[in-house]
Amino acid sequence: MSESLLEVKGLKKIFPLKTGLFSRVRGHVCAVDGVHFTLARGESLGLVGESGCGKTTLGRSILRLIEPSEGEIRFEGKNILNLDQQELRSLRKEMQIIFQDPFSSLNPRMTVSGLIGEGLKNHFPEGSSGRRGRIVMMMEKVGLRPEQIDRYPHEFSGGQRQRIGIARALALNPKLVVCDEPVSALDVSIQAQVINLLVNLQKEFQLSYIFIAHDLNVVEHISDRVAVMYLGRIVELADHRDLYSAPKHPYTKALLSAVPIPNPKLKKKRILLQGEIPSPINLPKGCRFASRCSQRISLCETHEPELRDLGKEHWVACNLY
């Protein structure tokens, strides 16, 4: 693997639960709990899991859009949690995000020129003619026409609005882009176009992606490695070929069994999870997946497994191994 661009060690994000007139804290939710992984230059890491497992919180914590509670986030060897506001501001152009909803993430009062050029204006205070040339270039890169530069978001389709969001994220020539479910709000026919666009842009600009999604077929297409999250922790991390062909964790197996096969003649055995999802406010002492796992053993009730390398960089957090 090439040189690491990003290293995350022991990252945690804890949210206090407040109630009553005086907002007293009655508990805590650990949305991200001790996450470790690395991301190489030019690599795509897919991040999958059920709703509420902490994927988006993890992505936003890495960018410090949400302040982490504990851990380290090293970008090009520098721990960004130690940076002050001025240092963090200068780092923003290196780390960008593509949001899930292409409509609510765009200011309806700003034109395409203002949306894409806002970051350029803040980080590269060059002449307006130079900025406009960069904006036009980015529009063409994402498949928009230059004559659309003075239009507003409501004048575009959902797929076109997401292209504006992509152009805005890439305008500053970042090294890392967090893609927070960038195609989940789009029609299926448009999803493939946007995914292919992201793949082409990654090759052209040598980008590293953290790609958050529910659709496992999309993640397989765009990712080099895939991390599976469950209740705030990564339970399996492997090369996408190894993970899809030979999943190890029972939760990963259940997720993959639900992926539809585009062939009506082929049948797949569906793994239906039983039991209740533990409350994130009161997590069990042992394995978090034990209450839903058909392969649980007695050790799972008392021991929370750590990620172990089973060989070939295939990491699994399961007491069966």
Short mmCIF file of C-alpha atoms in Angstrom, two decimals:
data_model
loop_
_atom_site.label_atom_id
_atom_site.label_comp_id
_atom_site.label_asym_id
_atom_site.label_seq_id
_atom_site.Cartn_x
_atom_site.Cartn_y
_atom_site.Cartn_z
CA MET A 1 0.00 0.00 0.00
CA SER A 2 1.20 3.52 -0.74
CA GLU A 3 1.97 6.21 1.83
CA SER A 4 -0.80 6.92 4.35
CA LEU A 5 -2.65 10.19 3.96
CA LEU A 6 -4.92 9.76 6.99
CA GLU A 7 -4.51 7.83 10.24
CA VAL A 8 -7.35 7.54 12.75
CA LYS A 9 -6.55 6.12 16.18
CA GLY A 10 -8.98 5.48 19.02
CA LEU A 11 -11.48 8.05 17.77
CA LYS A 12 -14.51 8.60 19.99
CA LYS A 13 -17.47 10.94 19.84
CA ILE A 14 -19.78 11.04 22.87
CA PHE A 15 -23.02 13.03 22.84
CA PRO A 16 -24.66 14.01 26.15
CA LEU A 17 -28.39 13.37 26.47
CA LYS A 18 -30.06 16.38 28.07
CA THR A 19 -33.60 16.61 29.37
CA GLY A 20 -35.87 18.87 31.35
CA LEU A 21 -36.11 22.62 31.79
CA PHE A 22 -32.52 22.94 32.97
CA SER A 23 -31.07 20.58 30.32
CA ARG A 24 -29.69 18.17 32.85
CA VAL A 25 -27.53 15.39 31.45
CA ARG A 26 -29.28 12.05 31.97
CA GLY A 27 -26.93 9.87 29.93
CA HIS A 28 -24.49 9.66 27.07
CA VAL A 29 -24.45 8.15 23.60
CA CYS A 30 -21.10 6.98 22.25
CA ALA A 31 -21.79 7.43 18.53
CA VAL A 32 -18.21 6.58 17.55
CA ASP A 33 -16.32 4.33 19.93
CA GLY A 34 -12.60 3.72 19.51
CA VAL A 35 -12.31 3.61 15.72
CA HIS A 36 -8.93 2.82 14.10
CA PHE A 37 -8.04 2.83 10.40
CA THR A 38 -5.65 4.30 7.83
CA LEU A 39 -6.29 5.72 4.38
CA ALA A 40 -3.64 5.74 1.66
CA ARG A 41 -3.19 8.43 -0.97
CA GLY A 42 -5.52 7.80 -3.88
CA GLU A 43 -7.45 5.11 -2.00
CA SER A 44 -11.22 4.77 -1.54
CA LEU A 45 -12.49 3.41 1.78
CA GLY A 46 -16.14 2.38 1.81
CA LEU A 47 -18.01 2.78 5.11
CA VAL A 48 -21.20 0.73 5.47
CA GLY A 49 -23.66 -0.22 8.18
CA GLU A 50 -27.23 0.27 9.35
CA SER A 51 -28.71 3.69 9.99
CA GLY A 52 -27.50 5.04 13.33
CA CYS A 53 -24.27 3.03 13.42
CA GLY A 54 -22.11 6.19 13.41
CA LYS A 55 -20.94 6.42 9.78
CA THR A 56 -21.81 10.07 9.23
CA THR A 57 -20.62 11.09 12.70
CA LEU A 58 -17.28 9.42 11.98
CA GLY A 59 -16.92 11.21 8.64
CA ARG A 60 -17.76 14.61 10.10
CA SER A 61 -15.53 14.06 13.14
CA ILE A 62 -12.58 13.39 10.85
CA LEU A 63 -13.16 16.78 9.21
CA ARG A 64 -13.80 18.39 12.62
CA LEU A 65 -17.23 19.51 11.53
CA ILE A 66 -18.10 17.70 14.77
CA GLU A 67 -15.49 17.93 17.51
CA PRO A 68 -14.31 14.43 18.58
CA SER A 69 -14.25 13.53 22.27
CA GLU A 70 -11.06 11.41 22.23
CA GLY A 71 -8.45 9.96 19.90
CA GLU A 72 -6.09 11.08 17.15
CA ILE A 73 -6.68 12.13 13.56
CA ARG A 74 -3.39 12.45 11.70
CA PHE A 75 -3.53 14.06 8.27
CA GLU A 76 -0.18 13.85 6.49
CA GLY A 77 1.39 13.04 9.86
CA LYS A 78 -0.06 16.04 11.72
CA ASN A 79 -2.66 15.54 14.46
CA ILE A 80 -5.43 17.92 13.38
CA LEU A 81 -7.06 17.79 16.83
CA ASN A 82 -4.16 19.92 18.10
CA LEU A 83 -4.66 22.67 15.51
CA ASP A 84 -6.07 26.05 16.46
CA GLN A 85 -8.81 27.72 14.43
CA GLN A 86 -6.41 29.55 12.12
CA GLU A 87 -4.39 26.42 11.37
CA LEU A 88 -7.57 24.40 10.88
CA ARG A 89 -8.95 27.00 8.48
CA SER A 90 -5.88 26.72 6.27
CA LEU A 91 -6.27 22.92 6.31
CA ARG A 92 -9.90 23.06 5.17
CA LYS A 93 -8.94 23.27 1.51
CA GLU A 94 -7.21 19.88 1.81
CA MET A 95 -10.26 18.09 3.29
CA GLN A 96 -13.72 18.53 1.80
CA ILE A 97 -17.15 16.87 2.01
CA ILE A 98 -19.95 16.01 -0.42
CA PHE A 99 -23.27 16.03 1.44
CA GLN A 100 -26.13 13.58 1.09
CA ASP A 101 -28.94 15.97 0.14
CA PRO A 102 -27.97 18.02 -2.93
CA PHE A 103 -30.76 20.53 -2.30
CA SER A 104 -30.53 21.40 1.40
CA SER A 105 -26.72 21.57 1.22
CA LEU A 106 -26.84 24.38 -1.37
CA ASN A 107 -27.78 27.95 -0.44
CA PRO A 108 -30.91 28.71 -2.54
CA ARG A 109 -30.00 32.42 -2.66
CA MET A 110 -26.63 31.81 -4.30
CA THR A 111 -25.92 31.13 -7.97
CA VAL A 112 -23.68 28.31 -9.18
CA SER A 113 -20.88 30.85 -9.48
CA GLY A 114 -21.24 31.84 -5.83
CA LEU A 115 -21.62 28.27 -4.57
CA ILE A 116 -18.53 26.89 -6.29
CA GLY A 117 -16.52 30.09 -5.88
CA GLU A 118 -17.17 30.71 -2.19
CA GLY A 119 -14.29 28.51 -1.06
CA LEU A 120 -12.01 29.94 -3.73
CA LYS A 121 -12.79 33.45 -2.51
CA ASN A 122 -11.89 32.54 1.07
CA HIS A 123 -8.73 30.53 0.43
CA PHE A 124 -7.41 31.98 -2.83
CA PRO A 125 -8.21 35.73 -2.89
CA GLU A 126 -7.13 36.15 -6.50
CA GLY A 127 -8.90 38.31 -9.09
CA SER A 128 -12.54 37.59 -9.91
CA SER A 129 -11.63 36.71 -13.50
CA GLY A 130 -9.27 33.97 -12.31
CA ARG A 131 -11.91 32.57 -9.98
CA ARG A 132 -14.53 32.56 -12.71
CA GLY A 133 -12.19 30.63 -15.00
CA ARG A 134 -11.65 28.02 -12.26
CA ILE A 135 -15.43 27.79 -11.67
CA VAL A 136 -16.12 27.24 -15.37
CA MET A 137 -13.43 24.57 -15.52
CA MET A 138 -14.92 22.70 -12.54
CA MET A 139 -18.41 22.92 -14.04
CA GLU A 140 -17.16 21.30 -17.22
CA LYS A 141 -15.34 18.61 -15.22
CA VAL A 142 -18.59 17.54 -13.54
CA GLY A 143 -20.73 17.72 -16.68
CA LEU A 144 -22.37 21.13 -16.34
CA ARG A 145 -22.47 23.76 -19.09
CA PRO A 146 -20.67 27.12 -18.60
CA GLU A 147 -23.82 29.04 -19.54
CA GLN A 148 -25.47 27.65 -16.38
CA ILE A 149 -23.05 29.56 -14.15
CA ASP A 150 -25.54 32.27 -13.11
CA ARG A 151 -28.47 29.95 -12.38
CA TYR A 152 -29.84 29.08 -8.94
CA PRO A 153 -30.10 25.59 -7.39
CA HIS A 154 -33.88 25.32 -7.90
CA GLU A 155 -33.32 25.55 -11.66
CA PHE A 156 -31.45 22.22 -11.69
CA SER A 157 -32.45 18.58 -11.31
CA GLY A 158 -31.34 16.51 -8.32
CA GLY A 159 -28.46 14.94 -10.24
CA GLN A 160 -27.29 18.34 -11.50
CA ARG A 161 -27.44 19.79 -7.99
CA GLN A 162 -25.24 16.97 -6.73
CA ARG A 163 -22.79 17.76 -9.53
CA ILE A 164 -22.68 21.33 -8.22
CA GLY A 165 -21.90 19.93 -4.77
CA ILE A 166 -19.10 17.81 -6.21
CA ALA A 167 -17.66 20.78 -8.11
CA ARG A 168 -17.79 22.87 -4.92
CA ALA A 169 -15.92 20.18 -2.96
CA LEU A 170 -13.22 19.78 -5.63
CA ALA A 171 -12.76 23.47 -6.48
CA LEU A 172 -10.05 23.86 -3.83
CA ASN A 173 -8.14 20.83 -5.16
CA PRO A 174 -8.40 18.79 -1.92
CA LYS A 175 -6.55 15.57 -1.12
CA LEU A 176 -9.31 13.96 0.95
CA VAL A 177 -13.05 13.98 0.21
CA VAL A 178 -15.67 12.53 2.56
CA CYS A 179 -18.63 11.40 0.43
CA ASP A 180 -21.58 11.25 2.83
CA GLU A 181 -24.08 9.06 0.96
CA PRO A 182 -23.76 11.23 -2.17
CA VAL A 183 -26.13 9.15 -4.33
CA SER A 184 -28.77 7.92 -1.87
CA ALA A 185 -31.12 10.84 -2.63
CA LEU A 186 -30.86 10.36 -6.42
CA ASP A 187 -32.82 8.21 -8.87
CA VAL A 188 -31.22 4.86 -9.66
CA SER A 189 -30.62 5.91 -13.29
CA ILE A 190 -28.68 8.97 -12.09
CA GLN A 191 -26.74 7.15 -9.37
CA ALA A 192 -24.57 5.28 -11.86
CA GLN A 193 -23.68 8.52 -13.67
CA VAL A 194 -22.62 10.23 -10.43
CA ILE A 195 -20.62 7.20 -9.24
CA ASN A 196 -18.77 6.97 -12.57
CA LEU A 197 -18.10 10.71 -12.35
CA LEU A 198 -16.59 10.32 -8.87
CA VAL A 199 -14.39 7.45 -10.08
CA ASN A 200 -13.12 9.48 -13.04
CA LEU A 201 -12.47 12.56 -10.89
CA GLN A 202 -10.56 10.46 -8.38
CA LYS A 203 -8.20 9.23 -11.07
CA GLU A 204 -7.75 12.70 -12.57
CA PHE A 205 -7.14 14.58 -9.30
CA GLN A 206 -5.54 11.72 -7.29
CA LEU A 207 -8.19 11.98 -4.58
CA SER A 208 -8.68 9.85 -1.48
CA TYR A 209 -12.29 9.04 -0.65
CA ILE A 210 -14.12 8.00 2.48
CA PHE A 211 -17.33 6.80 0.86
CA ILE A 212 -20.30 6.44 3.22
CA ALA A 213 -23.29 4.52 1.88
CA HIS A 214 -26.06 1.99 2.54
CA ASP A 215 -26.01 0.45 -0.93
CA LEU A 216 -23.44 -2.34 -0.85
CA ASN A 217 -23.41 -2.65 -4.65
CA VAL A 218 -22.38 1.02 -4.96
CA VAL A 219 -19.69 0.59 -2.28
CA GLU A 220 -18.25 -2.47 -4.03
CA HIS A 221 -17.96 -0.54 -7.30
CA ILE A 222 -16.12 2.50 -5.95
CA SER A 223 -14.12 1.21 -2.95
CA ASP A 224 -10.67 -0.33 -2.63
CA ARG A 225 -11.34 -1.39 0.97
CA VAL A 226 -14.57 -1.62 2.93
CA ALA A 227 -15.17 -1.03 6.65
CA VAL A 228 -18.35 -2.35 8.27
CA MET A 229 -19.64 -0.40 11.30
CA TYR A 230 -22.01 -1.57 14.02
CA LEU A 231 -23.06 0.62 16.96
CA GLY A 232 -20.09 2.95 16.72
CA ARG A 233 -17.33 0.40 16.09
CA ILE A 234 -15.72 -1.12 13.02
CA VAL A 235 -16.41 -4.86 13.11
CA GLU A 236 -14.75 -5.82 9.81
CA LEU A 237 -12.25 -4.12 7.50
CA ALA A 238 -10.83 -5.71 4.37
CA ASP A 239 -10.08 -5.39 0.68
CA HIS A 240 -13.40 -5.13 -1.15
CA ARG A 241 -12.79 -8.38 -3.07
CA ASP A 242 -12.03 -10.33 0.10
CA LEU A 243 -14.92 -8.84 2.05
CA TYR A 244 -17.53 -9.53 -0.63
CA SER A 245 -16.26 -13.00 -1.53
CA ALA A 246 -15.41 -14.26 1.97
CA PRO A 247 -16.99 -12.16 4.75
CA LYS A 248 -16.02 -13.23 8.27
CA HIS A 249 -18.20 -11.33 10.72
CA PRO A 250 -21.79 -12.61 11.14
CA TYR A 251 -23.10 -9.05 10.76
CA THR A 252 -21.27 -8.57 7.45
CA LYS A 253 -22.65 -11.89 6.21
CA ALA A 254 -26.18 -10.75 7.05
CA LEU A 255 -25.71 -7.42 5.25
CA LEU A 256 -24.36 -9.09 2.11
CA SER A 257 -27.15 -11.68 2.10
CA ALA A 258 -29.64 -8.82 1.69
CA VAL A 259 -28.01 -7.49 -1.49
CA PRO A 260 -30.29 -8.34 -4.43
CA ILE A 261 -28.94 -10.37 -7.35
CA PRO A 262 -29.84 -9.00 -10.82
CA ASN A 263 -30.83 -12.48 -12.04
CA PRO A 264 -34.29 -13.91 -11.23
CA LYS A 265 -33.05 -17.47 -11.82
CA LEU A 266 -30.48 -17.30 -9.03
CA LYS A 267 -31.53 -17.65 -5.42
CA LYS A 268 -29.63 -16.44 -2.38
CA LYS A 269 -30.10 -17.63 1.19
CA ARG A 270 -31.17 -14.63 3.23
CA ILE A 271 -29.79 -14.32 6.77
CA LEU A 272 -32.54 -12.77 8.91
CA LEU A 273 -31.28 -11.17 12.11
CA GLN A 274 -33.32 -11.94 15.21
CA GLY A 275 -33.33 -10.24 18.59
CA GLU A 276 -33.22 -6.61 19.64
CA ILE A 277 -30.63 -3.96 18.82
CA PRO A 278 -28.97 -2.87 22.10
CA SER A 279 -29.66 0.65 23.28
CA PRO A 280 -26.72 2.97 22.48
CA ILE A 281 -27.34 4.61 25.86
CA ASN A 282 -26.81 1.32 27.73
CA LEU A 283 -24.51 -0.91 25.69
CA PRO A 284 -23.96 -4.53 26.80
CA LYS A 285 -20.78 -5.56 28.55
CA GLY A 286 -19.75 -8.08 25.91
CA CYS A 287 -20.14 -8.12 22.12
CA ARG A 288 -22.61 -5.52 20.87
CA PHE A 289 -23.89 -7.86 18.19
CA ALA A 290 -24.41 -10.87 20.49
CA SER A 291 -28.15 -10.29 21.01
CA ARG A 292 -28.75 -10.66 17.25
CA CYS A 293 -26.07 -13.23 16.39
CA SER A 294 -27.00 -16.86 15.72
CA GLN A 295 -23.34 -17.93 16.14
CA ARG A 296 -22.73 -16.36 19.56
CA ILE A 297 -20.78 -18.26 22.18
CA SER A 298 -20.58 -17.81 25.94
CA LEU A 299 -17.53 -15.54 25.61
CA CYS A 300 -19.64 -13.04 23.66
CA GLU A 301 -21.71 -12.25 26.75
CA THR A 302 -18.71 -10.98 28.72
CA HIS A 303 -15.91 -10.08 26.29
CA GLU A 304 -16.01 -7.32 23.71
CA PRO A 305 -13.81 -8.40 20.77
CA GLU A 306 -11.07 -6.22 19.33
CA LEU A 307 -10.11 -5.98 15.66
CA ARG A 308 -7.69 -8.77 14.72
CA ASP A 309 -5.81 -9.27 11.48
CA LEU A 310 -6.72 -12.71 10.10
CA GLY A 311 -4.16 -12.34 7.32
CA LYS A 312 -3.94 -10.32 4.12
CA GLU A 313 -5.07 -7.19 6.02
CA HIS A 314 -8.48 -8.71 6.71
CA TRP A 315 -9.46 -7.33 10.12
CA VAL A 316 -12.38 -8.74 12.13
CA ALA A 317 -13.76 -8.00 15.60
CA CYS A 318 -15.42 -11.29 16.51
CA ASN A 319 -14.92 -13.81 19.35
CA LEU A 320 -15.27 -16.68 16.85
CA TYR A 321 -11.76 -15.87 15.60
#
